[in-house]
Coordinates of C-alpha atoms and ligand atoms in Angstrom, one line a residue:
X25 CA 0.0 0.0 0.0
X26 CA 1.4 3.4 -0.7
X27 CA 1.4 5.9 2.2
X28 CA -0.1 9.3 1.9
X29 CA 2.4 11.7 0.9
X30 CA 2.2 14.9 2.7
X31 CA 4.6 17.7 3.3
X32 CA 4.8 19.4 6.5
X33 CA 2.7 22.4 7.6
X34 CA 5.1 25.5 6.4
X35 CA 2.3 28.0 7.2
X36 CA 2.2 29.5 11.4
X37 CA 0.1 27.7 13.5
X38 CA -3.8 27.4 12.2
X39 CA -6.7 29.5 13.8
X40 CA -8.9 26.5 13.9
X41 CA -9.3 22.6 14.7
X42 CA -12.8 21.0 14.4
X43 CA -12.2 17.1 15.9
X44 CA -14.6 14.6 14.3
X45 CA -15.5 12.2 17.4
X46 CA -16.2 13.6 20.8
X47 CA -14.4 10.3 22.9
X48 CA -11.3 9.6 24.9
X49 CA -9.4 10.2 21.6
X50 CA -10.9 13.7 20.7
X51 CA -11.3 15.4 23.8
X52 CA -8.2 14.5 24.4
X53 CA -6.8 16.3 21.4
X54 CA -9.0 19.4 22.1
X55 CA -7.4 19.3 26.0
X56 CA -3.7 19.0 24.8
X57 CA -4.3 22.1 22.1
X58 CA -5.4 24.4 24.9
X59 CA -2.6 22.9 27.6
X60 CA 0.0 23.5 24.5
X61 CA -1.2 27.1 24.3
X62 CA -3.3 27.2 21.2
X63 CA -6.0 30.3 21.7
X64 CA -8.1 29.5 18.2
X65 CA -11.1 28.2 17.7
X66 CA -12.2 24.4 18.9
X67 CA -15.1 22.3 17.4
X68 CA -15.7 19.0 18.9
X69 CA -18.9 17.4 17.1
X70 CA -19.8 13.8 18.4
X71 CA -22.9 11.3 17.3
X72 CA -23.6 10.9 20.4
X73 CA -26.4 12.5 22.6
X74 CA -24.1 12.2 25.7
X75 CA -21.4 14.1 27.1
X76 CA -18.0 12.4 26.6
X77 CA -17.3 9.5 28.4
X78 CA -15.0 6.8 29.0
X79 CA -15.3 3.4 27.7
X80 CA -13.3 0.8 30.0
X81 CA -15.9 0.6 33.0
X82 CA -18.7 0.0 30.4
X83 CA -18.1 -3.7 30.6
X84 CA -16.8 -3.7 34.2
X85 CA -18.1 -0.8 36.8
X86 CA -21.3 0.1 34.9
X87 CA -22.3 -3.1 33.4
X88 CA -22.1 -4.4 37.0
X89 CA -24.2 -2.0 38.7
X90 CA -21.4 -0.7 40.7
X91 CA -20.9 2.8 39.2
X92 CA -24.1 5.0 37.9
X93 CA -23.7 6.0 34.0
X94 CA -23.0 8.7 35.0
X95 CA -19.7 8.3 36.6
X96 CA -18.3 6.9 33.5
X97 CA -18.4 11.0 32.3
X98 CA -14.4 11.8 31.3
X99 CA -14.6 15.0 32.5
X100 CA -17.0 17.4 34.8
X101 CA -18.7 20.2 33.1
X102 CA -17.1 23.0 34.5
X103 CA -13.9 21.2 32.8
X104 CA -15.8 21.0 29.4
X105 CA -16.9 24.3 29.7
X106 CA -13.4 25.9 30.7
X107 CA -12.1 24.2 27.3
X108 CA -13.7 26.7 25.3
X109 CA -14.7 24.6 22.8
X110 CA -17.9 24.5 21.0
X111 CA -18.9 21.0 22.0
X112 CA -21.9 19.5 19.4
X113 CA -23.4 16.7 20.3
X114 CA -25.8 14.4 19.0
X115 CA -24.8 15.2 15.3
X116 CA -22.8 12.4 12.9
X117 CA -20.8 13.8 10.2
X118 CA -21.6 12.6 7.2
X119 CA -18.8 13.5 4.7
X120 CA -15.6 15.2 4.8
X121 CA -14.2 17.2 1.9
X122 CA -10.3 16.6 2.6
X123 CA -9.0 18.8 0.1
X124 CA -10.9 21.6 1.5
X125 CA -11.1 20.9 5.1
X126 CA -15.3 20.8 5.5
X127 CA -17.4 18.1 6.7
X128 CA -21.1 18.0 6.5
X129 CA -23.3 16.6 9.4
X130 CA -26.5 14.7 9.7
X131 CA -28.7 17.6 10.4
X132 CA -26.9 20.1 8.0
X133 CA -24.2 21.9 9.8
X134 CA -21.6 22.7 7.4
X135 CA -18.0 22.5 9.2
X136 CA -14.7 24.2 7.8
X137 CA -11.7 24.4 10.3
X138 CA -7.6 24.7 9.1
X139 CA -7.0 21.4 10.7
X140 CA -9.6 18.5 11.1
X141 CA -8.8 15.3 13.4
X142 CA -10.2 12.1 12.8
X143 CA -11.5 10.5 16.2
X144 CA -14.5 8.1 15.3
X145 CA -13.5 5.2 16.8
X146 CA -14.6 1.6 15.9
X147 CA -18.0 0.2 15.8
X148 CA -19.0 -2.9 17.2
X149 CA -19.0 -6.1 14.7
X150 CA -22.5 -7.8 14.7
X151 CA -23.0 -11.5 14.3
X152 CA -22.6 -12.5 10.6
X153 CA -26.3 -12.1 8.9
X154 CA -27.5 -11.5 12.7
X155 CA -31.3 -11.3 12.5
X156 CA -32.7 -8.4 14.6
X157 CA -33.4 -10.2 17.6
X158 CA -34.3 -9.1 20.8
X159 CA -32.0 -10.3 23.9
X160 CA -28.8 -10.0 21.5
X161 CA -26.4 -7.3 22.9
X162 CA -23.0 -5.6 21.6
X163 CA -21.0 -3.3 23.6
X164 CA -19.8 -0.5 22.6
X165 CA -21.4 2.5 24.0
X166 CA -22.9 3.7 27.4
X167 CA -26.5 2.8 25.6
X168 CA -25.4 -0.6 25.5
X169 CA -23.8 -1.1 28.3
X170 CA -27.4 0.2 30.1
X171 CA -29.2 -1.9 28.0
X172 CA -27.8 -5.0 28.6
X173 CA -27.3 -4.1 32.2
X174 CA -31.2 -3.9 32.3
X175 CA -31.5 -6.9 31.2
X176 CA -29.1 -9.3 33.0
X177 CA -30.9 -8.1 36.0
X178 CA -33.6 -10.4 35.2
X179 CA -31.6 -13.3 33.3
X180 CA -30.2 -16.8 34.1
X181 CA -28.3 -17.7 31.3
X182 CA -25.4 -15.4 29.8
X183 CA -23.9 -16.4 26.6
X184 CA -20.8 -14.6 25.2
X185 CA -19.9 -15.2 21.9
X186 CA -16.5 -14.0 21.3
X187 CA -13.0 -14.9 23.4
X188 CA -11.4 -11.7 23.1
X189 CA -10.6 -8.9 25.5
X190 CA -13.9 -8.1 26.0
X191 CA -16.2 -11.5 25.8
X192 CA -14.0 -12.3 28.6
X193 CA -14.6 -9.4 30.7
X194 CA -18.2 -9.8 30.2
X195 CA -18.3 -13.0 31.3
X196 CA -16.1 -11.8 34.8
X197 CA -19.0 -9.4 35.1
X198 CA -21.6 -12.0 34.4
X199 CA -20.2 -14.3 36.6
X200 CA -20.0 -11.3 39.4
X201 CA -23.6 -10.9 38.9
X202 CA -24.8 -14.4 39.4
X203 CA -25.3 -15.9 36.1
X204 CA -24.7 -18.7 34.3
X205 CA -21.8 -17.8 31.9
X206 CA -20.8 -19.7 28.7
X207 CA -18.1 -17.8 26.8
X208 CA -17.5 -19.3 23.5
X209 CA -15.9 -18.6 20.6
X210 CA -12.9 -20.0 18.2
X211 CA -9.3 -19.3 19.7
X212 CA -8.3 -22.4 21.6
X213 CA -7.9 -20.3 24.9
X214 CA -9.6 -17.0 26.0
X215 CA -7.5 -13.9 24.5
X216 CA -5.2 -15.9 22.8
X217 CA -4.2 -12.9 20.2
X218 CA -3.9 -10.7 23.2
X219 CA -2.2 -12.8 25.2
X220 CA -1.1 -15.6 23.8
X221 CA -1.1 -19.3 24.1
X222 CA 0.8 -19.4 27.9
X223 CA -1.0 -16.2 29.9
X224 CA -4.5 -17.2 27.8
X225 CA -3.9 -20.4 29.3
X226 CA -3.9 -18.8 32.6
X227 CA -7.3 -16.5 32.3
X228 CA -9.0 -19.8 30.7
X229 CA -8.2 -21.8 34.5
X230 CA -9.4 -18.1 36.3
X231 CA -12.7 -18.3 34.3
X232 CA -13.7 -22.1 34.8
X233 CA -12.3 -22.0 38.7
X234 CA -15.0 -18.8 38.6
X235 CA -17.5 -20.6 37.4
X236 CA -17.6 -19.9 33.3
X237 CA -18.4 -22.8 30.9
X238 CA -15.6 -22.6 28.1
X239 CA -16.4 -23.8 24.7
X240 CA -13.4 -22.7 23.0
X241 CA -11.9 -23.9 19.6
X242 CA -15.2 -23.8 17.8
X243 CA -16.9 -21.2 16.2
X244 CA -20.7 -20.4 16.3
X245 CA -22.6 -21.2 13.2
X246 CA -25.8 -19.5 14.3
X247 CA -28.3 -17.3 16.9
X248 CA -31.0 -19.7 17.4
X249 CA -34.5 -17.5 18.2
X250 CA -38.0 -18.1 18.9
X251 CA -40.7 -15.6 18.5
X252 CA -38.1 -12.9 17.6
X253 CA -36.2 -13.4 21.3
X254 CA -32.8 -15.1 21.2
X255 CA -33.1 -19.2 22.9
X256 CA -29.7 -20.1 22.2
X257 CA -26.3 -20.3 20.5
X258 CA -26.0 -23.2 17.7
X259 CA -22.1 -23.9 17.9
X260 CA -20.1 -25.4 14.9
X261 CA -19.6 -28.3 17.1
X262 CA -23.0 -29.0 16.6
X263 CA -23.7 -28.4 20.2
X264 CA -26.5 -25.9 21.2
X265 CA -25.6 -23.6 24.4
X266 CA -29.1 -22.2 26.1
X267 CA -29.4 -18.6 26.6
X268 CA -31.5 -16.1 28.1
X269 CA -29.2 -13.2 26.8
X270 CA -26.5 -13.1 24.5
X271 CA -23.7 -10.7 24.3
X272 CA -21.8 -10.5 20.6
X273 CA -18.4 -10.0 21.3
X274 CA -15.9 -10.0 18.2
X275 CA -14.4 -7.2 17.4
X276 CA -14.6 -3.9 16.0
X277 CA -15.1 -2.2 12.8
X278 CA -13.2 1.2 12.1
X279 CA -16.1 3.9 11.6
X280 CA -14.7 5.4 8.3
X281 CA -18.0 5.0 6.5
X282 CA -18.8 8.8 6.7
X283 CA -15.3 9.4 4.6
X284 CA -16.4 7.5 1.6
X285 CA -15.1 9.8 -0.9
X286 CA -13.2 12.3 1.2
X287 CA -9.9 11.4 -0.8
X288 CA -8.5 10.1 2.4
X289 CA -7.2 6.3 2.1
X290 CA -9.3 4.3 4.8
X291 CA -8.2 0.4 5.2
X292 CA -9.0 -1.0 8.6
X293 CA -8.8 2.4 10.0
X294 CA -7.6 6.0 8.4
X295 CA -4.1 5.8 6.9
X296 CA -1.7 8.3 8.1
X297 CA 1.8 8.6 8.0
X298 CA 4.4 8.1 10.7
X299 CA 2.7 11.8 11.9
X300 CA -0.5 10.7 12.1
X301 CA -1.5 12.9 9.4
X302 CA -3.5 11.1 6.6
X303 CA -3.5 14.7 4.2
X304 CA -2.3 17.6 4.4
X305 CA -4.2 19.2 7.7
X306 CA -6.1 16.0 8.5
X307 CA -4.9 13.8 11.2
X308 CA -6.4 10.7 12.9
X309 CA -6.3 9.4 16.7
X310 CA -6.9 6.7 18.6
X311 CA -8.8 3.4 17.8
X312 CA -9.7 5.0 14.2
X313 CA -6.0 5.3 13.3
X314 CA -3.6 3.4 11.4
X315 CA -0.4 5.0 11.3
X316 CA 3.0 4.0 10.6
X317 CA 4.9 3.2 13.9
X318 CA 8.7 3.9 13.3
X319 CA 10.0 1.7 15.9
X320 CA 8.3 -1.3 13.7
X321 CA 8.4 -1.0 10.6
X322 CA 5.0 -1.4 9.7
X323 CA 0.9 0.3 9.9
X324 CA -0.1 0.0 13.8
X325 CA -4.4 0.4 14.4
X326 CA -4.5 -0.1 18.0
X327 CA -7.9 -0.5 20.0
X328 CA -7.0 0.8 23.9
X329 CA -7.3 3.5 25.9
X330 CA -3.9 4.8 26.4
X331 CA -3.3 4.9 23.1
X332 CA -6.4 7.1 22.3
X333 CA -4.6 9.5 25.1
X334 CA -1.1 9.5 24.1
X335 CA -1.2 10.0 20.5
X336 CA -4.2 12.7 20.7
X337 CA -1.6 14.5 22.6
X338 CA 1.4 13.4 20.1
X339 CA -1.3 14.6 17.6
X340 CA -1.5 18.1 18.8
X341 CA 2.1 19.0 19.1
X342 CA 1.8 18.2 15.9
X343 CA -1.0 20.8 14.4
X344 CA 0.9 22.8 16.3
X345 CA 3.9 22.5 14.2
X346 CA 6.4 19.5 16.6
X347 CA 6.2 17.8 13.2
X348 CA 7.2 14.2 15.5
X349 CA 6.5 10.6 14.9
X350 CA 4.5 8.6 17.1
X351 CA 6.3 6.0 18.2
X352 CA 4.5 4.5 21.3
X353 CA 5.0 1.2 23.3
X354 CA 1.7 -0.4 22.8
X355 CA -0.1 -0.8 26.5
X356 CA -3.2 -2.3 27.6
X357 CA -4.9 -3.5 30.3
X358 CA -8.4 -5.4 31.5
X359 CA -9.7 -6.2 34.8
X360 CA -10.9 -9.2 35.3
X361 CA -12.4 -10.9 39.1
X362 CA -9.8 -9.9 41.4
X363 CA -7.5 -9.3 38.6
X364 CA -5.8 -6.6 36.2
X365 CA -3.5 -8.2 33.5
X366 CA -1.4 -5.2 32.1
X367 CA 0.5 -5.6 28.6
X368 CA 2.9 -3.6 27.9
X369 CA 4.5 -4.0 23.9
X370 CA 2.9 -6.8 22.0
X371 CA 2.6 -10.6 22.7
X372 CA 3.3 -12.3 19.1
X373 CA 2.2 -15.5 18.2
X374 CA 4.5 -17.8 19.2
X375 CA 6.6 -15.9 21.5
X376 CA 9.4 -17.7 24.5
X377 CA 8.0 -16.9 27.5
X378 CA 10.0 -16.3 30.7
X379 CA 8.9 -15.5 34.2
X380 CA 11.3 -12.3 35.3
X381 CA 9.1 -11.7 38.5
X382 CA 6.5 -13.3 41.2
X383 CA 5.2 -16.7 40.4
X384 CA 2.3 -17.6 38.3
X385 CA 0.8 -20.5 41.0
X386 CA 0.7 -17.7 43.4
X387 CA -1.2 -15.5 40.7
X388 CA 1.5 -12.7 40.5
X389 CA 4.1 -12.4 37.9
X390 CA 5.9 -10.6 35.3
X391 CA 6.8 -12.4 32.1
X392 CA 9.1 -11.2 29.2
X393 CA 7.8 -12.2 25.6
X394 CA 10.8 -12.4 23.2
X395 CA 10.8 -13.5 19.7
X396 CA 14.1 -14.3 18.2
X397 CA 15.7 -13.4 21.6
X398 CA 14.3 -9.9 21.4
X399 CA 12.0 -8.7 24.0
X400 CA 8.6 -7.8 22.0
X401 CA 6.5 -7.7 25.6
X402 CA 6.4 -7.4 28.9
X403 CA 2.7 -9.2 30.6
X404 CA 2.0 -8.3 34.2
X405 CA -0.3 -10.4 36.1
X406 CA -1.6 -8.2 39.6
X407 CA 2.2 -6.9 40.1
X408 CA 1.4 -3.5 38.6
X409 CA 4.6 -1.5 39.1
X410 CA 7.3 -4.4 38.5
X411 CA 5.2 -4.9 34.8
X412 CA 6.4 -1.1 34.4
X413 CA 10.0 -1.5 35.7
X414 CA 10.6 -4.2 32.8
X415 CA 8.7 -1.6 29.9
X416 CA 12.2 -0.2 29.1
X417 CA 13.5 -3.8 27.7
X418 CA 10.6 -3.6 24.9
X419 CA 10.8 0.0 24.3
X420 CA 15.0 -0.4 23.5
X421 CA 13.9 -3.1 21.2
X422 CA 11.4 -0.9 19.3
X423 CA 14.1 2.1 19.3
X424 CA 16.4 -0.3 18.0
X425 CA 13.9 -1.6 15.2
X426 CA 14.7 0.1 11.7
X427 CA 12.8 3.6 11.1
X428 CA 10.1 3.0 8.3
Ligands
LIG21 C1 -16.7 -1.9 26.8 C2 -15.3 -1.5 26.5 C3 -14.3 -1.8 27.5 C4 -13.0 -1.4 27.3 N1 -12.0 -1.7 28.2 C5 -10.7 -1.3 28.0 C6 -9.7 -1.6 29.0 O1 -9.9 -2.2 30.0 N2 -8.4 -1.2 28.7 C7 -8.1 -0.6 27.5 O2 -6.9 -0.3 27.3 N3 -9.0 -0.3 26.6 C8 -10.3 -0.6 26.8 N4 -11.3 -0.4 25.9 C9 -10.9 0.3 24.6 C10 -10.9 1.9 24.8 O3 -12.1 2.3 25.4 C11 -10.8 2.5 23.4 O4 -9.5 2.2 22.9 C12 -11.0 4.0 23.5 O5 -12.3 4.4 23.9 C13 -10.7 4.6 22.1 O6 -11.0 6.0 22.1 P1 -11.4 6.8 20.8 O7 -11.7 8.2 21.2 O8 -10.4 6.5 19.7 O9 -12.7 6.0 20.2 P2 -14.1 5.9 20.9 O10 -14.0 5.9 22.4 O11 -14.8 4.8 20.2 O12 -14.8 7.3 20.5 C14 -15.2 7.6 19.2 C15 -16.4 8.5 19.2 O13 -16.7 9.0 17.9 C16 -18.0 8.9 17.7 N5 -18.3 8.8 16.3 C17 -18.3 7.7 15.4 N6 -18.6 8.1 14.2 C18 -18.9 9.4 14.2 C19 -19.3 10.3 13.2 N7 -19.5 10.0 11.9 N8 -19.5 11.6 13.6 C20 -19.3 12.0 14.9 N9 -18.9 11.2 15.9 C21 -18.7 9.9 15.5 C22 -18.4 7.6 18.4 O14 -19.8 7.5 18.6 C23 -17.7 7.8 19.7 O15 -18.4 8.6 20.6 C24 -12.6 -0.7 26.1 C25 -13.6 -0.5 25.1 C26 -14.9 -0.9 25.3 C27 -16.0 -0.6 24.3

């Protein structure tokens, strides 16, 4: 694929930003322009009705009763108002005109700023051909998470289709609630791409001592309904898991559908170059973005919340003329039970695995993922601040890696 080609900014710094998506990513963007000194104008326009929030205690906190939707807000309004941006809410764009730095929105607003930021996220993937059924949940927004929330308060049976990050926090939260949690989907152990094979291994023995039915391995062939309301989950084993609810868990979708013919290159995600910048005044953050990450060689989309922080900030030094590439060591985390597995660099397929700290019987420990006897990542199981202490090893090997 060729990169976008796209000389620096030569003019001053620009007199306005209008940021497309108002989430961790975007407000984030519009927080580090102000901090960084820039005094012109800020649009943030977001589809949603609500004021930003965060997304990580949607399947944990909220879905679980313990926090009120409205704790999940990212900032207080006194804080969005001392931003001094005009904040629009409720309001999709629709197209973008790259060239000439406009976007058009649902209701008609007409939007032209110097610099335009690309923060729209991912959408959740439905089931394949999934009928609209009722009882079927994704979860992706604070809607959802209420929705589904409202309804496992009456439920018996949870099924979660999908092994990833998510599916398996669900099913923590499920099995916190009371139910009666199959997770299912086809990776041979719960976040095995996350993961991989060894610490997967480990979450799979967390969720069946807990009380989770695994049926890994095998895909699901279909959502099997009565009377419009979900019964079940028909698995490609043939076996039929019963369900009450089920939560669709596999993955997200980048939501570039409203820059259909804005010039801009979108495959999985909005292609920028190793500034983030996918044309000349238009740059993309956060779970949206694929950019090219020096450090490996190669396009990077990554879906978690630190990244949607630390490149909107890498993002604004950048409209405001640092002209640096974003070359991040890849972190995530999830909570799960008594939990928090922290990932600092990537796990790949594959990868020798040694214990550098704690023990993995006693349920804390550090472990150092090398491929070709170079540390790629660093996995911390509940020993938080010795995880960090062993981040340098994978961020010298990512300096080292060749500059694309
Ligand atoms: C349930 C859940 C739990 C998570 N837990 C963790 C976790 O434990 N650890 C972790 O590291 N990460 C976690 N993540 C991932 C993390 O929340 C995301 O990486 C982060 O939210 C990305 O921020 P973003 O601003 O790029 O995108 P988003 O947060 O998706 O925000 C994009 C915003 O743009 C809006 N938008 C989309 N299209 C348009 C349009 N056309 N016009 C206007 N607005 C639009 C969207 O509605 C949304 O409000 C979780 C995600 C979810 C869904």
């Amino acid at each position: 694929m060729t990169l976008p080609e796209i000389a620096p900014p030569t003019c001053g710094p620009p007199e306005s930003v209008l940021v497309v998506g108002a989430s961790a990513g975007g407000l984030t963007t519009a927080e580090a322009l102000r901090r960084k000194g820039f005094e012109g104008r800020i649009t943030l326009l977001g589809d949603e009705p609500h004021l930003p929030y965060d997304r990580p205690p949607l399947s944990k906190q909220v879905l679980s009763g313990a926090w009120e939707p409205a704790r999940a807000r990212l900032r207080p309004e006194p804080a969005l108002r001392a931003l001094d941006a005009d904040l629009v809410l409720g309001d999709p764009a629709v197209a973008l005109d790259a060239a000439n730095r406009t976007v058009w929105t649902e209701s008609g607003r007409v939007l032209g700023a110097d610099e335009i930021v690309i923060a729209t996220g991912v959408q959740a993937r439905v089931f394949p051909g999934q009928p609209d059924l009722s009882g079927v949940h994704v979860i992706r927004t604070l809607d959802d998470a209420v929705a589904l929330r409202t309804e496992l308060a009456t439920a018996r049976r949870l099924v979660v289709v999908g092994d990833g990050v998510l599916g398996a926090e669900v099913a923590a939260t499920g099995r916190g609630l009371g139910l009666d949690v199959t997770l299912a989907g086809p990776q041979s152990v719960p976040m095995e791409s996350q993961f991989g094979a060894w610490a997967g291994a480990r979450l799979g023995e967390l969720h069946t001592e807990q009380g989770v039915t695994l049926r890994l391995g095998t895909g699901v062939r279909e959502l099997a309904a009565e009377a419009g309301r979900v019964v079940g989950v028909l698995l490609e084993s043939g076996e039929q898991l019963p369900a009450d609810v089920v939560v669709v868990a596999i993955g997200g979708v980048p939501a570039t559908g409203w820059l259909v013919g804005s010039g801009l290159t979108c495959e999985n995600g909005v292609v920028c170059d190793a500034m983030c910048r996918a044309a000349d005044g238009i740059y993309a953050v956060g779970d949206v973005a694929r950019w090219r990450h020096q450090g490996l060689g190669a396009l990077l989309r990554l879906e978690n919340r630190t990244n949607a922080t630390e490149q909107a900030v890498a993002v604004a030094a950048n409209i405001l003329g640092a002209d640096q590439p974003y070359v991040p060591v890849p972190y995530f985390w999830t909570d799960q039970y008594d939990v928090k597995v922290m990932v600092h660099g990537l796990v790949p397929a594959g990868a020798e695995i040694e214990v550098v700290e704690g023990d993995p019987a006693a349920r804390r420990f550090v472990a150092l993922c090398r491929t070709d006897g170079v540390a790629r990542g660093v996995l911390g199981w509940n020993m938080p601040k010795q995880t960090r202490l062993h981040r340098q090893r994978v961020a010298d090997a990512l300096a080292l890696a060749p500059a694309g």
